[in-house]
Short mmCIF file of C-alpha atoms and ligand atoms in Angstrom, two decimals:
data_model
loop_
_atom_site.label_atom_id
_atom_site.label_comp_id
_atom_site.label_asym_id
_atom_site.label_seq_id
_atom_site.Cartn_x
_atom_site.Cartn_y
_atom_site.Cartn_z
CA MET A 238 -80.74 -132.13 124.51
CA THR A 239 -78.92 -129.87 126.88
CA ILE A 240 -79.14 -130.67 130.60
CA THR A 241 -79.66 -127.71 132.81
CA HIS A 242 -78.03 -128.11 136.17
CA THR A 243 -79.65 -126.44 139.17
CA LEU A 244 -76.61 -126.18 141.49
CA PRO A 245 -73.43 -124.20 140.82
CA LYS A 246 -70.17 -125.64 139.53
CA GLY A 247 -67.97 -126.55 142.43
CA PHE A 248 -70.91 -127.31 144.74
CA LEU A 249 -69.63 -129.63 147.48
CA TYR A 250 -71.57 -132.67 148.56
CA GLY A 251 -70.69 -135.74 150.76
CA PHE A 252 -70.95 -136.65 154.45
CA ALA A 253 -70.19 -134.88 157.72
CA THR A 254 -68.60 -136.26 160.86
CA ALA A 255 -66.96 -135.08 164.06
CA SER A 256 -63.87 -136.48 165.76
CA ALA A 257 -65.56 -137.47 168.86
CA GLN A 258 -68.44 -139.11 167.16
CA ILE A 259 -66.51 -141.51 164.93
CA GLU A 260 -62.76 -141.83 165.64
CA GLY A 261 -62.60 -144.08 168.72
CA GLY A 262 -61.85 -147.60 168.20
CA GLY A 263 -61.64 -148.60 171.73
CA GLU A 264 -59.51 -147.84 174.98
CA GLU A 265 -56.39 -149.35 173.74
CA SER A 266 -55.99 -147.78 170.30
CA GLU A 267 -57.00 -144.45 171.69
CA LYS A 268 -54.32 -144.71 174.35
CA GLU A 269 -51.84 -145.78 171.88
CA SER A 270 -52.66 -142.69 169.55
CA GLY A 271 -51.64 -140.21 172.31
CA ARG A 272 -54.94 -138.38 172.28
CA GLY A 273 -55.51 -136.47 175.55
CA ASP A 274 -58.84 -136.63 177.16
CA SER A 275 -61.61 -134.28 176.30
CA ILE A 276 -64.51 -133.18 178.43
CA TRP A 277 -66.57 -135.85 176.65
CA ASP A 278 -64.32 -138.57 178.02
CA ALA A 279 -64.94 -137.23 181.43
CA PHE A 280 -68.66 -136.97 180.65
CA CYS A 281 -68.88 -140.45 179.33
CA ASP A 282 -67.01 -141.75 182.43
CA GLN A 283 -69.88 -140.57 184.55
CA GLN A 284 -72.65 -143.01 185.21
CA GLY A 285 -76.03 -142.02 183.63
CA LYS A 286 -74.75 -139.32 181.27
CA ILE A 287 -75.08 -141.28 178.02
CA ARG A 288 -78.20 -143.04 177.38
CA ASP A 289 -76.82 -146.43 176.51
CA GLY A 290 -73.70 -146.29 178.43
CA SER A 291 -71.47 -145.99 175.37
CA HIS A 292 -68.19 -144.03 175.25
CA VAL A 293 -66.32 -141.65 172.98
CA LYS A 294 -63.40 -143.95 173.11
CA LYS A 295 -65.23 -146.61 171.22
CA THR A 296 -67.42 -145.36 168.38
CA CYS A 297 -66.75 -146.11 164.74
CA ASN A 298 -62.86 -146.78 164.74
CA HIS A 299 -62.32 -144.22 161.99
CA LEU A 300 -58.93 -143.76 163.52
CA GLU A 301 -57.93 -147.03 161.90
CA MET A 302 -60.64 -147.25 159.18
CA PHE A 303 -60.34 -143.82 157.66
CA LYS A 304 -59.16 -145.35 154.30
CA GLU A 305 -61.95 -147.57 153.95
CA ASP A 306 -64.35 -144.83 154.96
CA ILE A 307 -63.07 -142.53 152.35
CA ALA A 308 -63.07 -145.22 149.73
CA LEU A 309 -66.61 -145.82 150.60
CA MET A 310 -67.71 -142.02 150.28
CA ARG A 311 -66.04 -142.05 147.01
CA SER A 312 -67.63 -145.17 145.89
CA VAL A 313 -71.23 -143.77 146.46
CA GLY A 314 -70.23 -140.66 144.64
CA ALA A 315 -69.38 -137.89 147.22
CA ASN A 316 -66.94 -135.18 146.07
CA ALA A 317 -66.20 -133.75 149.57
CA TYR A 318 -65.92 -134.81 153.27
CA ARG A 319 -66.53 -132.69 156.17
CA PHE A 320 -64.86 -133.82 159.38
CA SER A 321 -63.54 -132.14 162.50
CA LEU A 322 -60.09 -132.23 164.04
CA SER A 323 -59.77 -133.42 167.77
CA TRP A 324 -57.91 -130.53 169.63
CA PRO A 325 -56.82 -133.03 172.33
CA ARG A 326 -55.46 -135.43 169.64
CA ILE A 327 -53.28 -132.57 168.42
CA VAL A 328 -52.39 -130.86 171.65
CA PRO A 329 -53.32 -133.44 174.44
CA LEU A 330 -53.37 -130.83 177.29
CA GLY A 331 -54.64 -128.17 174.96
CA GLY A 332 -52.62 -125.06 176.01
CA LYS A 333 -50.47 -122.90 173.95
CA ASP A 334 -47.33 -123.92 175.88
CA ASP A 335 -48.33 -127.62 175.99
CA PRO A 336 -46.65 -130.20 173.68
CA VAL A 337 -47.92 -131.32 170.36
CA ASN A 338 -48.91 -134.95 169.52
CA GLN A 339 -47.04 -135.73 166.25
CA LYS A 340 -49.10 -138.87 165.89
CA GLY A 341 -52.23 -136.57 165.92
CA ILE A 342 -50.74 -134.41 163.18
CA ASP A 343 -49.82 -137.45 161.11
CA PHE A 344 -53.25 -139.01 161.41
CA TYR A 345 -54.98 -135.80 160.09
CA ASN A 346 -52.30 -135.32 157.40
CA ASN A 347 -53.14 -138.97 156.14
CA VAL A 348 -56.87 -138.39 156.28
CA ILE A 349 -56.29 -135.28 154.27
CA ASP A 350 -54.06 -136.83 151.65
CA GLU A 351 -56.41 -139.81 151.35
CA CYS A 352 -59.27 -137.41 150.69
CA LEU A 353 -57.23 -135.63 148.04
CA LYS A 354 -56.23 -138.99 146.41
CA ASN A 355 -59.81 -139.94 146.21
CA GLY A 356 -61.06 -136.62 144.67
CA LEU A 357 -62.72 -135.46 148.01
CA THR A 358 -62.34 -131.94 149.05
CA PRO A 359 -61.63 -131.97 152.76
CA PHE A 360 -63.74 -129.34 154.68
CA ILE A 361 -62.46 -129.05 158.27
CA THR A 362 -63.99 -128.11 161.54
CA LEU A 363 -61.57 -126.94 164.13
CA TYR A 364 -64.02 -127.27 167.23
CA HIS A 365 -66.78 -129.73 167.37
CA TRP A 366 -67.26 -130.06 171.11
CA ASP A 367 -64.35 -131.99 172.26
CA LEU A 368 -62.56 -129.48 174.43
CA PRO A 369 -59.17 -130.81 175.94
CA LEU A 370 -60.30 -131.79 179.53
CA GLU A 371 -57.06 -130.12 181.12
CA LEU A 372 -58.27 -126.61 179.93
CA PHE A 373 -61.60 -127.29 181.60
CA LYS A 374 -59.62 -128.34 184.79
CA ARG A 375 -57.15 -125.26 184.56
CA TYR A 376 -59.68 -122.44 184.13
CA GLY A 377 -63.23 -123.80 183.32
CA GLY A 378 -62.62 -123.81 179.46
CA TRP A 379 -64.94 -121.45 177.67
CA LEU A 380 -65.94 -119.72 180.99
CA ASP A 381 -62.41 -117.88 181.03
CA LYS A 382 -62.66 -115.74 177.72
CA ASP A 383 -59.19 -114.30 177.56
CA LYS A 384 -57.41 -117.75 178.36
CA ILE A 385 -59.46 -119.87 176.00
CA VAL A 386 -59.19 -117.23 173.21
CA GLU A 387 -55.32 -117.45 173.30
CA ASP A 388 -55.22 -121.34 173.71
CA TYR A 389 -57.79 -121.84 170.96
CA THR A 390 -56.15 -119.34 168.59
CA ASN A 391 -52.89 -121.15 169.07
CA TYR A 392 -54.30 -124.45 168.33
CA ALA A 393 -56.01 -123.11 165.25
CA GLU A 394 -52.80 -121.48 163.92
CA LEU A 395 -51.04 -124.91 164.43
CA CYS A 396 -53.63 -126.35 162.35
CA PHE A 397 -53.54 -123.66 159.43
CA ARG A 398 -49.57 -124.08 159.32
CA ALA A 399 -49.85 -127.90 159.37
CA PHE A 400 -52.82 -128.58 156.95
CA GLY A 401 -53.52 -125.24 155.15
CA ASP A 402 -51.46 -126.08 152.16
CA ARG A 403 -54.05 -128.76 151.37
CA VAL A 404 -57.24 -127.64 153.07
CA LYS A 405 -59.18 -124.85 151.58
CA HIS A 406 -62.37 -124.80 153.47
CA TRP A 407 -62.22 -124.07 157.23
CA LEU A 408 -64.94 -123.88 160.05
CA THR A 409 -63.82 -122.39 163.31
CA PHE A 410 -66.74 -123.84 165.32
CA ASN A 411 -69.60 -126.28 164.93
CA GLU A 412 -72.78 -125.04 166.64
CA PRO A 413 -71.46 -122.93 169.37
CA TRP A 414 -75.12 -122.75 170.72
CA CYS A 415 -74.79 -126.46 171.79
CA THR A 416 -71.61 -125.99 173.61
CA ALA A 417 -73.23 -123.00 175.46
CA VAL A 418 -76.71 -124.19 175.94
CA LEU A 419 -76.62 -128.00 176.16
CA GLY A 420 -73.23 -128.05 177.80
CA HIS A 421 -73.55 -125.11 180.30
CA GLY A 422 -77.35 -124.37 180.37
CA PHE A 423 -79.24 -127.65 180.55
CA GLY A 424 -76.37 -129.77 181.47
CA GLN A 425 -77.16 -132.54 178.85
CA PHE A 426 -73.90 -132.36 177.14
CA ALA A 427 -70.37 -132.22 178.44
CA PRO A 428 -69.24 -130.56 180.83
CA GLY A 429 -72.81 -130.96 182.16
CA HIS A 430 -73.44 -127.67 183.87
CA LYS A 431 -76.80 -126.35 184.62
CA SER A 432 -76.80 -122.45 184.83
CA ASN A 433 -78.66 -119.34 183.59
CA THR A 434 -75.42 -117.38 183.72
CA GLU A 435 -72.77 -119.60 182.21
CA PRO A 436 -74.37 -119.99 178.59
CA TRP A 437 -74.16 -116.28 177.65
CA ILE A 438 -70.40 -116.21 178.87
CA VAL A 439 -69.61 -119.46 176.81
CA GLY A 440 -71.35 -118.07 173.79
CA HIS A 441 -69.37 -114.87 174.01
CA SER A 442 -66.05 -116.54 174.43
CA GLN A 443 -66.79 -118.86 171.37
CA ILE A 444 -67.81 -115.69 169.23
CA VAL A 445 -64.49 -113.91 170.29
CA ALA A 446 -62.47 -116.99 169.72
CA HIS A 447 -64.03 -117.62 166.25
CA ALA A 448 -63.24 -113.94 165.30
CA THR A 449 -59.73 -114.04 166.58
CA ALA A 450 -58.68 -117.28 164.95
CA ALA A 451 -60.62 -116.44 161.66
CA LYS A 452 -59.01 -113.09 161.40
CA LEU A 453 -55.57 -114.56 162.00
CA TYR A 454 -56.27 -116.90 159.12
CA ILE A 455 -57.60 -114.13 156.67
CA ASN A 456 -54.79 -111.72 157.59
CA LYS A 457 -51.87 -114.01 157.78
CA TYR A 458 -52.54 -117.36 155.82
CA LYS A 459 -55.32 -116.72 153.17
CA SER A 460 -53.26 -114.90 150.51
CA GLU A 461 -50.85 -117.70 150.44
CA GLN A 462 -52.98 -120.63 151.14
CA GLY A 463 -55.99 -119.38 149.25
CA GLY A 464 -58.68 -121.01 151.53
CA THR A 465 -61.83 -119.70 153.02
CA ILE A 466 -63.00 -119.56 156.62
CA GLY A 467 -66.36 -119.32 158.53
CA ILE A 468 -68.40 -120.69 161.30
CA THR A 469 -71.34 -123.19 161.32
CA LEU A 470 -74.36 -122.44 163.34
CA ASN A 471 -77.35 -124.67 164.15
CA GLY A 472 -80.73 -123.24 163.54
CA ASP A 473 -84.18 -124.65 162.43
CA TRP A 474 -86.83 -122.68 160.91
CA THR A 475 -89.39 -121.14 163.38
CA GLU A 476 -92.93 -121.02 161.84
CA PRO A 477 -95.38 -118.74 163.73
CA PHE A 478 -98.19 -121.03 164.91
CA ASP A 479 -100.65 -118.72 163.21
CA ASP A 480 -100.68 -115.29 161.83
CA SER A 481 -101.25 -113.42 165.01
CA PRO A 482 -98.79 -110.54 165.60
CA GLU A 483 -97.81 -112.05 168.93
CA ASN A 484 -96.85 -115.42 167.48
CA ILE A 485 -95.11 -113.76 164.46
CA GLU A 486 -92.97 -111.78 166.96
CA ALA A 487 -92.37 -114.79 169.19
CA ALA A 488 -91.05 -116.75 166.14
CA GLN A 489 -88.75 -113.92 165.34
CA ARG A 490 -87.53 -113.89 169.00
CA LYS A 491 -86.97 -117.53 169.07
CA MET A 492 -84.86 -117.26 165.93
CA ASP A 493 -82.95 -114.33 167.56
CA PHE A 494 -81.99 -116.57 170.45
CA ALA A 495 -81.15 -119.60 168.47
CA VAL A 496 -79.34 -118.04 165.31
CA GLY A 497 -79.16 -114.25 165.94
CA TRP A 498 -77.15 -114.85 169.13
CA PHE A 499 -74.19 -115.75 167.20
CA ALA A 500 -75.03 -114.63 163.58
CA ASP A 501 -76.12 -111.03 164.39
CA PRO A 502 -72.69 -110.12 166.23
CA ILE A 503 -70.60 -111.95 163.44
CA TYR A 504 -72.46 -110.67 160.45
CA LEU A 505 -74.11 -107.53 161.65
CA GLY A 506 -71.90 -106.42 164.52
CA HIS A 507 -74.20 -106.58 167.56
CA TYR A 508 -76.38 -108.97 169.71
CA PRO A 509 -80.09 -109.21 168.82
CA GLU A 510 -82.12 -106.33 170.51
CA SER A 511 -84.58 -108.88 172.00
CA MET A 512 -81.66 -110.66 173.77
CA VAL A 513 -80.24 -107.48 174.99
CA LYS A 514 -83.47 -106.46 176.42
CA ALA A 515 -84.37 -109.85 177.97
CA LEU A 516 -80.89 -110.74 179.46
CA GLY A 517 -79.63 -107.35 180.70
CA ASP A 518 -76.31 -107.64 182.29
CA ARG A 519 -76.08 -111.22 181.89
CA LEU A 520 -75.10 -110.75 178.16
CA PRO A 521 -71.58 -109.85 178.09
CA LYS A 522 -70.56 -106.75 175.98
CA PHE A 523 -68.20 -106.52 173.00
CA THR A 524 -65.12 -104.22 173.32
CA GLU A 525 -64.23 -101.83 170.43
CA SER A 526 -61.49 -104.29 169.42
CA ASP A 527 -63.85 -107.28 169.58
CA LEU A 528 -66.21 -105.41 167.24
CA LYS A 529 -63.38 -104.76 164.85
CA LEU A 530 -62.23 -108.42 164.80
CA LEU A 531 -65.89 -109.48 164.33
CA LYS A 532 -66.30 -107.51 161.09
CA GLY A 533 -65.61 -109.59 158.10
CA SER A 534 -64.58 -112.57 160.22
CA SER A 535 -66.84 -115.28 158.58
CA GLU A 536 -66.42 -115.48 154.81
CA PHE A 537 -69.68 -117.38 154.52
CA TYR A 538 -72.72 -118.85 156.47
CA GLY A 539 -72.25 -122.36 157.48
CA CYS A 540 -75.61 -123.88 158.22
CA ASN A 541 -76.61 -126.99 160.10
CA THR A 542 -80.35 -127.52 160.00
CA TYR A 543 -82.69 -130.50 160.87
CA THR A 544 -86.19 -129.47 161.31
CA THR A 545 -88.83 -126.77 161.84
CA ASN A 546 -90.78 -125.86 164.95
CA THR A 547 -94.14 -124.00 165.25
CA ILE A 548 -93.96 -121.26 167.77
CA LYS A 549 -96.49 -119.64 170.11
CA ALA A 550 -96.04 -116.50 172.15
CA THR A 551 -97.56 -118.34 175.23
CA ARG A 552 -94.82 -117.60 177.78
CA THR A 553 -92.42 -120.20 179.16
CA ASP A 554 -89.38 -120.19 181.34
CA ASP A 555 -87.20 -121.43 178.53
CA GLU A 556 -84.76 -118.58 177.98
CA PHE A 557 -82.94 -120.43 175.20
CA ALA A 558 -86.13 -120.41 173.27
CA GLY A 559 -86.66 -116.81 173.93
CA TYR A 560 -89.39 -117.64 176.40
CA THR A 561 -91.79 -119.11 173.65
CA THR A 562 -93.59 -122.20 173.31
CA MET A 563 -92.03 -124.58 170.65
CA ASP A 564 -93.91 -127.38 169.14
CA PHE A 565 -94.94 -129.14 166.04
CA ASP A 566 -98.68 -128.50 166.08
CA ARG A 567 -100.79 -126.40 164.02
CA PRO A 568 -104.08 -124.60 164.65
CA ASP A 569 -106.15 -127.40 162.92
CA GLY A 570 -104.52 -129.96 165.24
CA SER A 571 -102.37 -131.62 162.65
CA LEU A 572 -98.64 -131.85 163.08
CA ILE A 573 -96.06 -130.34 160.70
CA GLY A 574 -94.18 -133.45 159.96
CA PRO A 575 -93.70 -137.22 160.61
CA GLU A 576 -91.86 -138.52 163.88
CA SER A 577 -88.23 -139.58 163.83
CA GLN A 578 -86.26 -141.43 166.45
CA LEU A 579 -85.74 -138.18 168.34
CA GLY A 580 -88.37 -135.85 169.93
CA TRP A 581 -86.78 -132.82 168.49
CA LEU A 582 -86.84 -133.93 164.83
CA ARG A 583 -89.65 -133.99 162.32
CA ASP A 584 -89.42 -133.84 158.52
CA VAL A 585 -90.57 -130.54 157.39
CA PRO A 586 -88.81 -129.56 153.83
CA TRP A 587 -90.86 -126.35 153.23
CA GLY A 588 -89.28 -125.06 156.39
CA PHE A 589 -85.87 -125.67 155.18
CA ARG A 590 -86.56 -123.55 152.03
CA LYS A 591 -87.86 -120.72 154.25
CA LEU A 592 -84.77 -120.92 156.46
CA LEU A 593 -82.40 -120.54 153.58
CA VAL A 594 -84.21 -117.63 152.17
CA TYR A 595 -84.34 -115.95 155.66
CA LEU A 596 -80.63 -116.42 156.31
CA TYR A 597 -79.59 -115.17 152.79
CA GLN A 598 -81.66 -112.17 153.07
CA ARG A 599 -80.72 -111.30 156.61
CA TYR A 600 -77.02 -112.03 156.45
CA LYS A 601 -76.18 -111.78 152.61
CA MET A 602 -73.68 -114.36 152.63
CA PRO A 603 -73.22 -117.54 150.55
CA ILE A 604 -74.52 -120.49 152.43
CA TYR A 605 -72.47 -123.75 153.03
CA MET A 606 -75.12 -126.44 154.23
CA THR A 607 -72.68 -128.40 156.51
CA GLU A 608 -75.30 -130.85 158.16
CA SER A 609 -78.82 -132.00 157.84
CA GLY A 610 -80.14 -135.57 158.36
CA TRP A 611 -82.69 -138.00 159.69
CA ALA A 612 -82.89 -140.63 162.33
CA ILE A 613 -85.67 -143.04 161.43
CA LYS A 614 -87.99 -144.12 164.36
CA ASP A 615 -86.90 -147.27 165.84
CA GLU A 616 -84.02 -147.98 163.40
CA SER A 617 -81.88 -149.19 166.02
CA SER A 618 -84.32 -151.21 168.24
CA LEU A 619 -83.19 -154.42 166.76
CA THR A 620 -80.43 -156.40 168.65
CA VAL A 621 -77.29 -157.03 166.75
CA GLU A 622 -78.17 -160.54 165.91
CA GLU A 623 -81.47 -159.47 164.51
CA ALA A 624 -79.91 -156.65 162.72
CA SER A 625 -77.50 -159.01 160.76
CA THR A 626 -80.51 -161.10 159.47
CA LEU A 627 -82.68 -158.18 159.06
CA LEU A 628 -80.00 -155.89 157.84
CA LYS A 629 -82.31 -155.24 154.87
CA ILE A 630 -84.42 -153.03 157.24
CA TYR A 631 -81.59 -150.67 157.85
CA LEU A 632 -80.42 -150.54 154.33
CA ASP A 633 -83.55 -149.99 152.65
CA ASP A 634 -83.95 -146.72 154.55
CA GLN A 635 -87.19 -145.32 152.97
CA GLY A 636 -87.81 -142.76 155.64
CA ARG A 637 -84.34 -141.27 155.18
CA ILE A 638 -84.70 -141.24 151.47
CA GLN A 639 -88.01 -139.48 151.78
CA TYR A 640 -86.38 -137.00 154.05
CA TYR A 641 -83.47 -136.13 151.74
CA LYS A 642 -85.84 -136.02 148.81
CA GLY A 643 -87.89 -133.22 150.35
CA TYR A 644 -84.95 -131.44 151.76
CA LEU A 645 -83.07 -131.61 148.31
CA GLN A 646 -86.16 -130.40 146.35
CA ALA A 647 -86.43 -127.59 148.93
CA LEU A 648 -82.74 -126.80 148.31
CA LYS A 649 -83.17 -126.75 144.56
CA GLU A 650 -86.03 -124.30 144.97
CA ALA A 651 -84.24 -122.07 147.13
CA VAL A 652 -81.53 -121.85 144.59
CA GLU A 653 -83.43 -121.95 141.44
CA ILE A 654 -86.48 -119.84 142.47
CA ASP A 655 -85.45 -117.78 145.36
CA GLY A 656 -81.92 -117.12 144.21
CA VAL A 657 -80.18 -118.13 147.42
CA ASP A 658 -76.34 -118.75 147.08
CA VAL A 659 -75.99 -122.35 148.43
CA ARG A 660 -72.53 -124.08 147.83
CA SER A 661 -72.52 -127.44 149.66
CA TYR A 662 -74.67 -130.10 151.35
CA PHE A 663 -73.53 -132.66 153.77
CA GLY A 664 -75.53 -135.73 155.04
CA PHE A 665 -74.39 -138.09 157.86
CA LEU A 666 -73.03 -141.44 158.94
CA ASP A 667 -74.25 -143.65 161.77
CA ASN A 668 -72.12 -142.65 164.75
CA PHE A 669 -71.97 -141.73 168.53
CA GLU A 670 -74.95 -139.30 169.02
CA TRP A 671 -73.59 -137.58 172.04
CA ALA A 672 -75.75 -138.02 175.07
CA SER A 673 -78.10 -140.38 173.13
CA GLY A 674 -75.23 -142.71 172.66
CA LEU A 675 -75.30 -145.05 169.68
CA ILE A 676 -79.00 -145.39 169.68
CA PRO A 677 -80.12 -142.99 167.02
CA ARG A 678 -78.99 -143.78 163.73
CA PHE A 679 -78.59 -140.68 161.53
CA GLY A 680 -76.49 -142.41 159.09
CA SER A 681 -76.59 -143.03 155.28
CA VAL A 682 -74.11 -145.84 156.01
CA TYR A 683 -74.95 -148.47 158.50
CA VAL A 684 -72.28 -149.14 161.14
CA ASP A 685 -72.15 -152.47 163.04
CA TYR A 686 -70.74 -151.26 166.38
CA GLU A 687 -69.41 -154.69 167.44
CA THR A 688 -67.35 -155.47 164.10
CA PHE A 689 -67.05 -151.79 162.88
CA GLU A 690 -68.39 -153.15 159.38
CA ARG A 691 -69.81 -150.48 157.32
CA THR A 692 -72.67 -150.93 154.78
CA PRO A 693 -74.16 -148.08 152.83
CA LYS A 694 -77.93 -147.72 152.97
CA ASP A 695 -79.92 -147.02 149.95
CA SER A 696 -80.19 -143.26 150.97
CA ALA A 697 -76.41 -142.87 150.54
CA ARG A 698 -76.67 -143.51 146.88
CA SER A 699 -79.83 -141.65 146.24
CA LEU A 700 -78.45 -138.54 147.97
CA MET A 701 -75.32 -138.68 145.85
CA LYS A 702 -77.14 -139.50 142.67
CA PHE A 703 -79.18 -136.21 143.13
CA PHE A 704 -76.04 -134.04 143.11
CA LYS A 705 -74.68 -136.07 140.20
CA GLN A 706 -77.63 -134.93 138.27
CA ASN A 707 -77.77 -131.40 139.57
CA VAL A 708 -74.08 -130.34 139.84
CA PRO A 709 -72.12 -129.73 136.57
CA ASN A 710 -68.92 -131.67 136.16
C1 LIG B 186 -74.48 -131.84 165.70
C2 LIG B 186 -73.95 -133.32 165.27
C3 LIG B 186 -75.09 -134.25 165.71
C4 LIG B 186 -76.32 -133.86 165.02
C5 LIG B 186 -77.61 -134.88 165.25
C6 LIG B 186 -75.83 -131.57 165.29
O1 LIG B 186 -76.33 -130.59 166.24
O2 LIG B 186 -73.44 -131.04 165.02
O3 LIG B 186 -72.73 -133.65 165.92
O4 LIG B 186 -74.81 -135.56 165.37
O5 LIG B 186 -76.69 -132.55 165.34
O6 LIG B 186 -77.91 -134.75 166.64
#
């Protein structure tokens, strides 16, 4: 009997993390490691910013436990590991003329080598939100395009030089929308600014920084190192509430403000018309040389997606949603998917398939699925004592298994039936969930935050089993 595999040879699958979410083992070891503070350290220091008062300095202690983590990923069957480099761990003060922390370089060299030793392809994000605090103090970080582009590109080049002999998959940014909107619009993330002008500047700076660093890689390092570089954007499917022309148009406008804001300039060379019209002078303009840099600056589409929303044209003040009303309800009063621990997250696999088709048709790029995942409702409401006796509850994570089952089936259909070129899929570990602290548990691996002990949940194995069956050896 011949087995027909759905996904292409070389398909990458495993777990995704970010430096600020998993590295910290406590104040002492962080100090000892020579890492500079990031804007998240300062944010966590402020009372009331993090839901449970937890701190980036003490998360999962990956700094000391990376070997164990990598062995664990391998033992459940992963073939790749997506992680981010902490800019302030490598350049503590961040700037192009500031000193480099050799301990930081050594740490990531060890992580990369350990991945390769265990047969995991390292997939690296250069920036996952932990801006060196000093750059924010010096000139406002992403608010000063020219300065930050220079400093970011210098940091990126340092990484290409130090790690590019072994790293063949690079992401310039993780979800620039979050830095712009959550960090500078709603103020829910570091640096905690609330503004209706800053987000558009911060978004613009990140787009230009992406293009500058990526082009540097493509022009100077790619031929020798043979890797590929792109950007990862967040974006959830927007389903029109019904088939009225206003709601259909609103759903597209929401997509423009969430995905098109970054993807249209990068892949199509301009901001979406709906944003230009709505924002006027608040939306910065690209210069001729920016446009040249942007063209061909992302060699694939990196996609993080978690859910789907239903969209109505009913006007709101939410600029970041394109003035639409976002919800989960349908005309018959039903909701489009079950609840999770987080208000914004529902399980809607058919929306994932539609999103993949939309992105592939609009941007015509191979897609790397760099994140997706599920936080089971009330998964972390038990105390540590209860958890240790009732650990089974966490480990037998049926809700998460259900989510991945649906999303993986949708992925299969998008590839097999719709012909979308998808090349990776990464799930999640329990970790520091930014402003939500350690409360939501997204992971397929349970982490005891007191002892740092890890235990794979059932979903880790079922997720990897799917890929074993669907990816040819
Ligand atoms: C981020 C992750 C985060 C996840 C779940 C994504 O937007 O890239 O860092 O853990 O969402 O909240």
